Short mmCIF file of C-alpha atoms and ligand atoms in Angstrom, two decimals:
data_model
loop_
_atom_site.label_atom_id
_atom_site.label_comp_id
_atom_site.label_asym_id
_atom_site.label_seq_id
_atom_site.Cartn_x
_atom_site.Cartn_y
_atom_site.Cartn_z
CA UNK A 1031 -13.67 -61.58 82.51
CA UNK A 1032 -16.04 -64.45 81.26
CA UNK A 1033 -19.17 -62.06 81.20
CA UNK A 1034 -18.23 -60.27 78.17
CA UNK A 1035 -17.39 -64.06 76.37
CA UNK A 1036 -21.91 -63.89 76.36
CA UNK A 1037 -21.95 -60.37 74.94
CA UNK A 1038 -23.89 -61.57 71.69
CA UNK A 1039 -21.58 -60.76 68.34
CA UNK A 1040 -22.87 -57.58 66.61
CA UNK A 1041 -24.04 -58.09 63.59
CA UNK A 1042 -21.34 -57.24 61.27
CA UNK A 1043 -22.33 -53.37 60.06
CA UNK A 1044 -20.44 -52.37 56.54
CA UNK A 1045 -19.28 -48.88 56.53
CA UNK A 1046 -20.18 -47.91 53.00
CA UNK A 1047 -18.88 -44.67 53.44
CA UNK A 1048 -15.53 -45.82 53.96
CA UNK A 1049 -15.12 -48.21 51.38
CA UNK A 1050 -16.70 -45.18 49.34
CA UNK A 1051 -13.38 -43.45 50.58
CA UNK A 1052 -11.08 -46.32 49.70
CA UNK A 1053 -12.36 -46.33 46.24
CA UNK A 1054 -11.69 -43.29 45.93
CA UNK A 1055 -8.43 -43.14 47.13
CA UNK A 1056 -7.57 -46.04 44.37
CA UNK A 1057 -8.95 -43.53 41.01
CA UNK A 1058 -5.91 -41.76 40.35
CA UNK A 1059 -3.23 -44.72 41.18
CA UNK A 1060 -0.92 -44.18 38.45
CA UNK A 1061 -0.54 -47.54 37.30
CA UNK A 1062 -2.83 -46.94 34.55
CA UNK A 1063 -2.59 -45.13 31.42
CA UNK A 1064 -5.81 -43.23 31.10
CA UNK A 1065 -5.19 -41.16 34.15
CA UNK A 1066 -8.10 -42.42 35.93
CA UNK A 1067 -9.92 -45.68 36.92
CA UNK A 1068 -13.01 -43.57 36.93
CA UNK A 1069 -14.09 -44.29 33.57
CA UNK A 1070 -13.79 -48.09 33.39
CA UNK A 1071 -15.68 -48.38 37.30
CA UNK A 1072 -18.47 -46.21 35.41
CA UNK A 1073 -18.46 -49.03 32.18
CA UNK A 1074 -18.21 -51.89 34.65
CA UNK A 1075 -21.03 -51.16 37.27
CA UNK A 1076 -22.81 -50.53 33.48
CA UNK A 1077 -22.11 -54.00 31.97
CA UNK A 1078 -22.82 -55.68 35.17
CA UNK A 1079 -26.48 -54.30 34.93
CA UNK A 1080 -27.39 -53.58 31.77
CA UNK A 1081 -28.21 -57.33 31.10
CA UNK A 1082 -31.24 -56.78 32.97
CA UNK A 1083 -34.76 -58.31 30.99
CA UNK A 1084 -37.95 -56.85 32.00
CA UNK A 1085 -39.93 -59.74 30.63
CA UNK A 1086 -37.81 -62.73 32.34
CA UNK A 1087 -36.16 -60.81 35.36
CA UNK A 1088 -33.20 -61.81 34.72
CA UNK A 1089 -29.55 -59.94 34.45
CA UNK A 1090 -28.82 -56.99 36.43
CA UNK A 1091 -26.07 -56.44 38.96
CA UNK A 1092 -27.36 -59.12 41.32
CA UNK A 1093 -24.89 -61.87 41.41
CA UNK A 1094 -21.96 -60.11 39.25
CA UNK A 1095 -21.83 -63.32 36.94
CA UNK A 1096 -18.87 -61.57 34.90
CA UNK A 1097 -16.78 -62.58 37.29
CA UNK A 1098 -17.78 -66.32 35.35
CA UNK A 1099 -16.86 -67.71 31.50
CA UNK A 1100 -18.73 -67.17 29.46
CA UNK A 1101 -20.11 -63.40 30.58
CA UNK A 1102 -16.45 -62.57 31.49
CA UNK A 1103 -15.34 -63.37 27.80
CA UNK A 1104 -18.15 -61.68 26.18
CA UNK A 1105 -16.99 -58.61 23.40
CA UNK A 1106 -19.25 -56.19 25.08
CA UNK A 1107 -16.72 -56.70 28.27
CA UNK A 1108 -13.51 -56.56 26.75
CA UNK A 1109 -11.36 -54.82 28.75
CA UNK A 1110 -13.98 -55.02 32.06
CA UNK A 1111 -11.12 -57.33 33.98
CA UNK A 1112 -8.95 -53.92 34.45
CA UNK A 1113 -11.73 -52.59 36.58
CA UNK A 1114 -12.15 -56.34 38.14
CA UNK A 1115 -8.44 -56.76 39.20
CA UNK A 1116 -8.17 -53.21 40.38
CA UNK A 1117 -11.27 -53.32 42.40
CA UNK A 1118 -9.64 -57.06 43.99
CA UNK A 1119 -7.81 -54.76 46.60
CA UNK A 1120 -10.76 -53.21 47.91
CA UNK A 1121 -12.61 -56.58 48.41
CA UNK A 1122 -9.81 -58.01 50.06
CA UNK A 1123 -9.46 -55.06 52.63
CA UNK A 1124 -13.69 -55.61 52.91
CA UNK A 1125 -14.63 -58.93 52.81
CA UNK A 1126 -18.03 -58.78 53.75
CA UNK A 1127 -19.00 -56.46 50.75
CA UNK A 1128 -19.90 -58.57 47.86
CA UNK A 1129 -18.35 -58.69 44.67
CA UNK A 1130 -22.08 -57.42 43.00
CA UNK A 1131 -22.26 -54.55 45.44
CA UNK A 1132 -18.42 -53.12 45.25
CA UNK A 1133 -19.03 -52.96 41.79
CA UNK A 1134 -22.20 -50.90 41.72
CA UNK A 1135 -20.44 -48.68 44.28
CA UNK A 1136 -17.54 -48.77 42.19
CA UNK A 1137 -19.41 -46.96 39.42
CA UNK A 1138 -21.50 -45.14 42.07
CA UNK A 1139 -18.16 -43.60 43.84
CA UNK A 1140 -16.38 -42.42 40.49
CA UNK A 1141 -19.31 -40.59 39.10
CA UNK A 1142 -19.26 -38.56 42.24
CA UNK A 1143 -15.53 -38.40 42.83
CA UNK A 1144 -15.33 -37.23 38.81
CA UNK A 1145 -17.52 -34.53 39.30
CA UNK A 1146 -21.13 -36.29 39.12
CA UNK A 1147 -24.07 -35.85 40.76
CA UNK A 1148 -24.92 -38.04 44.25
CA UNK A 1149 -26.31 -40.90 43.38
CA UNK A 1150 -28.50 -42.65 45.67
CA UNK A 1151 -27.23 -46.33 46.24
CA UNK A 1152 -28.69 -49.07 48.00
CA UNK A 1153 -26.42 -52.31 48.65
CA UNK A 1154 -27.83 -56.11 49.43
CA UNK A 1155 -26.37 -57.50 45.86
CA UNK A 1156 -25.43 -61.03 46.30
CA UNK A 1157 -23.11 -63.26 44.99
CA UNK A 1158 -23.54 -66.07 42.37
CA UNK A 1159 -21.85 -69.28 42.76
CA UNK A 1160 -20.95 -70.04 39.93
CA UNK A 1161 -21.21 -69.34 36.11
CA UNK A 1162 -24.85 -71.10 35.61
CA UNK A 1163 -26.91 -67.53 36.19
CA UNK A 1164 -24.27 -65.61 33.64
CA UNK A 1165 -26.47 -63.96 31.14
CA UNK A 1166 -26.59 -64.62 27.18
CA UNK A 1167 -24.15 -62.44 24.57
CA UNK A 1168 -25.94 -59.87 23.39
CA UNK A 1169 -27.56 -58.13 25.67
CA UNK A 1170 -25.62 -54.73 25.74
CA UNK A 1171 -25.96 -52.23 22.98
CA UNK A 1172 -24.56 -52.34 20.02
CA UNK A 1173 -22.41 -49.26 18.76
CA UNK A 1174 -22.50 -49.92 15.07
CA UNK A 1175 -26.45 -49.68 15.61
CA UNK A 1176 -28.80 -46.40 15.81
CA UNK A 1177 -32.07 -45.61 17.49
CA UNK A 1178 -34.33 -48.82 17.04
CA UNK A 1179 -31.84 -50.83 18.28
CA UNK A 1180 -31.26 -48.49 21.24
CA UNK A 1181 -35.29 -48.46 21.73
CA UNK A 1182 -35.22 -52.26 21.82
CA UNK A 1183 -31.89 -52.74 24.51
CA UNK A 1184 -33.05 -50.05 26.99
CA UNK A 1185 -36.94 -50.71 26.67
CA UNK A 1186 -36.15 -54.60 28.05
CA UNK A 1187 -34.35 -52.96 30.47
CA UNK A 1188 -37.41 -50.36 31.38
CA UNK A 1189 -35.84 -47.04 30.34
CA UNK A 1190 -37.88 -44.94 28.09
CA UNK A 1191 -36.65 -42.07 25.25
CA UNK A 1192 -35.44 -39.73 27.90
CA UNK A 1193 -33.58 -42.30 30.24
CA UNK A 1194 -31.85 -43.69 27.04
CA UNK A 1195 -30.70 -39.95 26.28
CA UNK A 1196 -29.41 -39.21 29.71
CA UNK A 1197 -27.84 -42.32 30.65
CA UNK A 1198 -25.71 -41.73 27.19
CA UNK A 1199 -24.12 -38.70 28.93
CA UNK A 1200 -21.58 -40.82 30.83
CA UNK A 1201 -20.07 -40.43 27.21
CA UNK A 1202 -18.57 -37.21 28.92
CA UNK A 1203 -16.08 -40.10 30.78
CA UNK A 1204 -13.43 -41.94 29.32
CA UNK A 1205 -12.38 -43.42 25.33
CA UNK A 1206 -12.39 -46.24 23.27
CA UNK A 1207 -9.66 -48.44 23.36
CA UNK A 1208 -9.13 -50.15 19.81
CA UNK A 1209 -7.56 -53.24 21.50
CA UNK A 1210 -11.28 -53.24 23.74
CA UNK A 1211 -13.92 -52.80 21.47
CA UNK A 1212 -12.30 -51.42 18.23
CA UNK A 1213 -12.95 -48.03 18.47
CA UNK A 1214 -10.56 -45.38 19.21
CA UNK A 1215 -10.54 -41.89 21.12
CA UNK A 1216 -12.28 -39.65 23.80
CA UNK A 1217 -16.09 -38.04 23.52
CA UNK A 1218 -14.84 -34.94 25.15
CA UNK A 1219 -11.99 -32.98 26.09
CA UNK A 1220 -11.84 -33.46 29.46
CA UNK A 1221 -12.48 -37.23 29.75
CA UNK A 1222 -11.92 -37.57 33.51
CA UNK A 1223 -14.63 -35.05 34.56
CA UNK A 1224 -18.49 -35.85 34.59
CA UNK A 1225 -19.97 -32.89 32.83
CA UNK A 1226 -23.01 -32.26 30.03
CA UNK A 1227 -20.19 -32.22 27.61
CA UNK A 1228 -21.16 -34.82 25.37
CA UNK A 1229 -24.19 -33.19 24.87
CA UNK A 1230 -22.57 -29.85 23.69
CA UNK A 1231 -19.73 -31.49 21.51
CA UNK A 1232 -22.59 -34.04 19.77
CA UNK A 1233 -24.61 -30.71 18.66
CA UNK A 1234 -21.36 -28.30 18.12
CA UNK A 1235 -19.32 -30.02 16.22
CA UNK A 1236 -19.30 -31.01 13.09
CA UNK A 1237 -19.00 -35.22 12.39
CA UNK A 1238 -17.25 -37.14 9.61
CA UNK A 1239 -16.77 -40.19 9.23
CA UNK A 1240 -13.10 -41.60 10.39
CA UNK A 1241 -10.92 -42.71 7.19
CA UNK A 1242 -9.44 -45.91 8.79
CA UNK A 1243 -9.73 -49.71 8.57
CA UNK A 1244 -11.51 -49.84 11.87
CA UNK A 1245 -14.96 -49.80 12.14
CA UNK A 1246 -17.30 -47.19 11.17
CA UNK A 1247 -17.22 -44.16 14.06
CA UNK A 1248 -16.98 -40.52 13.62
CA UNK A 1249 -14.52 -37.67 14.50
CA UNK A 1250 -14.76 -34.25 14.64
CA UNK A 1251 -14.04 -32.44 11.54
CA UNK A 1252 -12.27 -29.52 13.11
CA UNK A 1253 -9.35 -31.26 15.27
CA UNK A 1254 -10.27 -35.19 14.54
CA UNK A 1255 -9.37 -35.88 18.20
CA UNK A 1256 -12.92 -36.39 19.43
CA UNK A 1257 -15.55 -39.14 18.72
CA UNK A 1258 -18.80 -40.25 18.01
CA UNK A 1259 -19.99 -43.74 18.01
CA UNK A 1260 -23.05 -44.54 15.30
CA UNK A 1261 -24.68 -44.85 18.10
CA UNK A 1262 -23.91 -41.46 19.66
CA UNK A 1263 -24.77 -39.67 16.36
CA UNK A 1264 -28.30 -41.70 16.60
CA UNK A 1265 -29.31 -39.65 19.73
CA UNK A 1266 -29.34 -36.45 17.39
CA UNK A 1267 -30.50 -37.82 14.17
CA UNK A 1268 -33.73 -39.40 15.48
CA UNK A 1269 -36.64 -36.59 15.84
CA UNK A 1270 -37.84 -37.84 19.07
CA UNK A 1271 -34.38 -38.30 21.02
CA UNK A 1272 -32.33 -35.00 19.62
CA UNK A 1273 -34.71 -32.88 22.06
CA UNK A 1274 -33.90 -34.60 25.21
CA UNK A 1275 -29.92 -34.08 23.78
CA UNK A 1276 -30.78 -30.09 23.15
CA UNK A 1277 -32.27 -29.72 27.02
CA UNK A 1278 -29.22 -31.75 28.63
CA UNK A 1279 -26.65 -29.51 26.49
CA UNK A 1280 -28.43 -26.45 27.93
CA UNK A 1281 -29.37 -27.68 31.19
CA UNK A 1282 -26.33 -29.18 33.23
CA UNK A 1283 -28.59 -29.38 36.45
CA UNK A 1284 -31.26 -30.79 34.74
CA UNK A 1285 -28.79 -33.47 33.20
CA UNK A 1286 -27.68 -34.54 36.79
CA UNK A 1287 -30.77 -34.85 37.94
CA UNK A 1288 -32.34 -37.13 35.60
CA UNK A 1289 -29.09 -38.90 34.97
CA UNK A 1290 -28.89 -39.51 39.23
CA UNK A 1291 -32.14 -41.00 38.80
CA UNK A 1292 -31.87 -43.24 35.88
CA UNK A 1293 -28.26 -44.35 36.81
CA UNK A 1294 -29.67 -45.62 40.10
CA UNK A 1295 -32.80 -47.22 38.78
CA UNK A 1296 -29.94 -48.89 36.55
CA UNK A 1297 -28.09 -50.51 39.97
CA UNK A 1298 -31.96 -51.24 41.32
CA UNK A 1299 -32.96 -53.26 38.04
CA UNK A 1300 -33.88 -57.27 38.77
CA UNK A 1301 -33.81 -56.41 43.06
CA UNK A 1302 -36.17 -57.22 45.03
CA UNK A 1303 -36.59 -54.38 47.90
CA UNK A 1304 -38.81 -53.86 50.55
CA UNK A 1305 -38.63 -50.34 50.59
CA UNK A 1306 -37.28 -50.19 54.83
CA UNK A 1307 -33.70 -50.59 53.19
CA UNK A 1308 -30.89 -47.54 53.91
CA UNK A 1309 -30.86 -45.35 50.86
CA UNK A 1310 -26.59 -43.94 50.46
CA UNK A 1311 -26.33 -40.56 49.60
CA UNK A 1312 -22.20 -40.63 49.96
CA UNK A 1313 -20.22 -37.28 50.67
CA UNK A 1314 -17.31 -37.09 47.85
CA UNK A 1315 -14.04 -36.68 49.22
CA UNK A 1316 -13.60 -33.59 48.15
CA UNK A 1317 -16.64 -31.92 50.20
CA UNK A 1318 -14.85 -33.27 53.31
CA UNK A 1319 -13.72 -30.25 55.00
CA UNK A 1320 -16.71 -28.17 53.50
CA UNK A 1321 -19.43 -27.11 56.26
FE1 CCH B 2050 -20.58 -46.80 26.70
N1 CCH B 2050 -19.16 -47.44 25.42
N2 CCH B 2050 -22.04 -47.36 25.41
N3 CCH B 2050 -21.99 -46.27 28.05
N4 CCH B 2050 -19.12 -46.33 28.02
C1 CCH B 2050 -17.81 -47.38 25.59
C2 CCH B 2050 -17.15 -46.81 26.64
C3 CCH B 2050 -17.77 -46.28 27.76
C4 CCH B 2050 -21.85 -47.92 24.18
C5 CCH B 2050 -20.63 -48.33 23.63
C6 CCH B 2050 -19.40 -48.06 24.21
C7 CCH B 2050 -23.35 -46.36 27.89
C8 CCH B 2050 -24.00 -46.63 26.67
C9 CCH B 2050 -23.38 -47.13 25.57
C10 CCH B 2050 -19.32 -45.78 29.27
C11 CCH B 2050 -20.52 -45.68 29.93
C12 CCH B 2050 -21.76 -45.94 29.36
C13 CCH B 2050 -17.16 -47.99 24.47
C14 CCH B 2050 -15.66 -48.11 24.30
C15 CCH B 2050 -18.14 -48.40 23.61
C16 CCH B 2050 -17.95 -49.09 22.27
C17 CCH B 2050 -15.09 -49.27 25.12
C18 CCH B 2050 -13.59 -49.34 24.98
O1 CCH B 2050 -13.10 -49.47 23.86
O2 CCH B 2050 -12.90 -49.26 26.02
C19 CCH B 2050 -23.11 -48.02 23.50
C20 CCH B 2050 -23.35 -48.60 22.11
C21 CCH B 2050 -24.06 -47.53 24.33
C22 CCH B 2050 -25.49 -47.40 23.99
O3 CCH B 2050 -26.24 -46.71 24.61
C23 CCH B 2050 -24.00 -46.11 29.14
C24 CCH B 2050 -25.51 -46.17 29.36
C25 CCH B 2050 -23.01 -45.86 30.06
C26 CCH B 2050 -23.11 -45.55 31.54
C27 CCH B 2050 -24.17 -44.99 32.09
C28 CCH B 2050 -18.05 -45.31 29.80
C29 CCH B 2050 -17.83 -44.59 31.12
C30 CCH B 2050 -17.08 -45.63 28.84
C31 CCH B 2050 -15.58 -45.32 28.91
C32 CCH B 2050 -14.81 -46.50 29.42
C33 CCH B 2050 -13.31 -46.29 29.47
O4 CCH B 2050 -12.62 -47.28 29.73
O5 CCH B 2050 -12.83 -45.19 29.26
#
């Protein structure tokens, strides 16, 4: 028996896929009161890359320095430690995955499982020591702002007019939380479900502003159950982006696609890739038994 003791270890394959699966399994856990982890995986594998800069390559997903003070603290992130702390169980059943990649495949898992198009994912994210890389406040949109500022955030990033219009659609998913960032209620009707709904509701409905103490947002003048962000309403006030809101409305296909693409260059931003690495295209659970 000492022959197989020079059997060389294999190197230490992750099965994507199944962690895929174990996310998955985690969404609906009732121990949270929105029904569904989707929406906060979505926001986290967001604010993990959305600090990317162009011009200094640096941010993105590579090294997930929220997990560090001061990025962890910052207001754009209130809340993100839900999604943190619930994702803890899946690292601890996968150690080798790191922290930056689980949560890119966090967001990449509950677009799909929600409904969403595939979207291609490519891991190798790597983990940051410590706090020194974490990224200055700032960096992620403001919602009290409209289209310039939107031009400025997403163009450091590399995302033109129609990218910024597309990527806005994950507004289909989830709600403010006025103990998170202030603002209170759901986009859509059916907030657990990926759709082109935030399209249709931004150009159907008709939007007043909210008569509260809280910070300027909208709500639907019909019901006053849905919202609108200033930023949302930006998207249709502002002659150049309204168009790429019209198509997406009218075009759910159309909306996946280019929201697929942009949502992936979004996890790619500030890595380096050869272009020999394994592209993901995960099957959602639910196609399982499908042939
Ligand atoms: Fe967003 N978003 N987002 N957002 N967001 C909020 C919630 C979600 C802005 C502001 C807010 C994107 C773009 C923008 C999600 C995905 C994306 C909230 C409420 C604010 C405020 C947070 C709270 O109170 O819990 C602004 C401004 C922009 C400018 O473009 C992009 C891009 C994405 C993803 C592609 C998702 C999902 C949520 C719901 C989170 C939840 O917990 O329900």
């Amino acid at each position: 028996g000492v022959s197989e003791n020079k059997v060389p270890d294999k190197p230490k394959v992750i099965d994507y896929q199944k962690i895929y699966n174990q996310i998955a399994d985690i969404l609906e856990d009732n121990d949270y009161d929105d029904g569904s982890y989707g929406p906060i995986l979505v926001r986290l594998a967001w604010h993990a890359s959305g600090t990317y800069d162009k011009n200094t390559n640096t941010g993105g997903s590579d090294g997930s320095t929220m997990r560090f003070s001061p990025e962890s603290d910052h207001g754009a992130n209130a809340g993100l430690k839900t999604a943190r702390d619930k994702l803890e169980v899946i690292k601890l059943a996968n150690p080798g995955i790191t922290y930056a990649d689980l949560w890119s495949l966090g967001g990449v898992t509950a677009i799909q499982e929600m409904g969403g198009p595939i979207i291609p994912w490519i891991p190798g994210r790597k983990d940051a020591e410590d706090g020194s890389k974490c990224t200055v406040d700032g960096l992620l949109p403001d919602a009290s702002k409209t289209s310039n500022h939107l031009r400025e955030i997403f163009g450091r990033m590399g995302f033109n007019d129609r990218e910024i219009v597309a990527l806005a659609g994950a507004h289909a998913l989830g709600r403010c939380h006025p103990d998170r960032s202030g603002y209170s209620g759901p986009w859509t009707t059916s907030p657990t479900l990926f759709t082109n709904d935030f399209y249709i509701e931004l150009l159907k409905k008709k939007w007043q502003e909210k008569k509260w103490k809280g910070p300027k947002q909208y709500v639907d003048k019909e019901t006053g159950e849905l919202m609108m962000l200033p930023s949302d309403l930006a998207l249709i006030q502002d002659k150049k982006l309204k168009p790429y809101v019209e198509e997406y409305a009218k075009d759910e296909e159309l909306f996946f696609k280019d929201f697929s693409a942009a949502f992936h260059k979004l996890q790619e931003l500030g890595l380096t890739r050869t272009g020999e690495e394994t592209v993901y295209r995960f099957k959602r659970t639910s196609d399982e038994e499908v042939k």
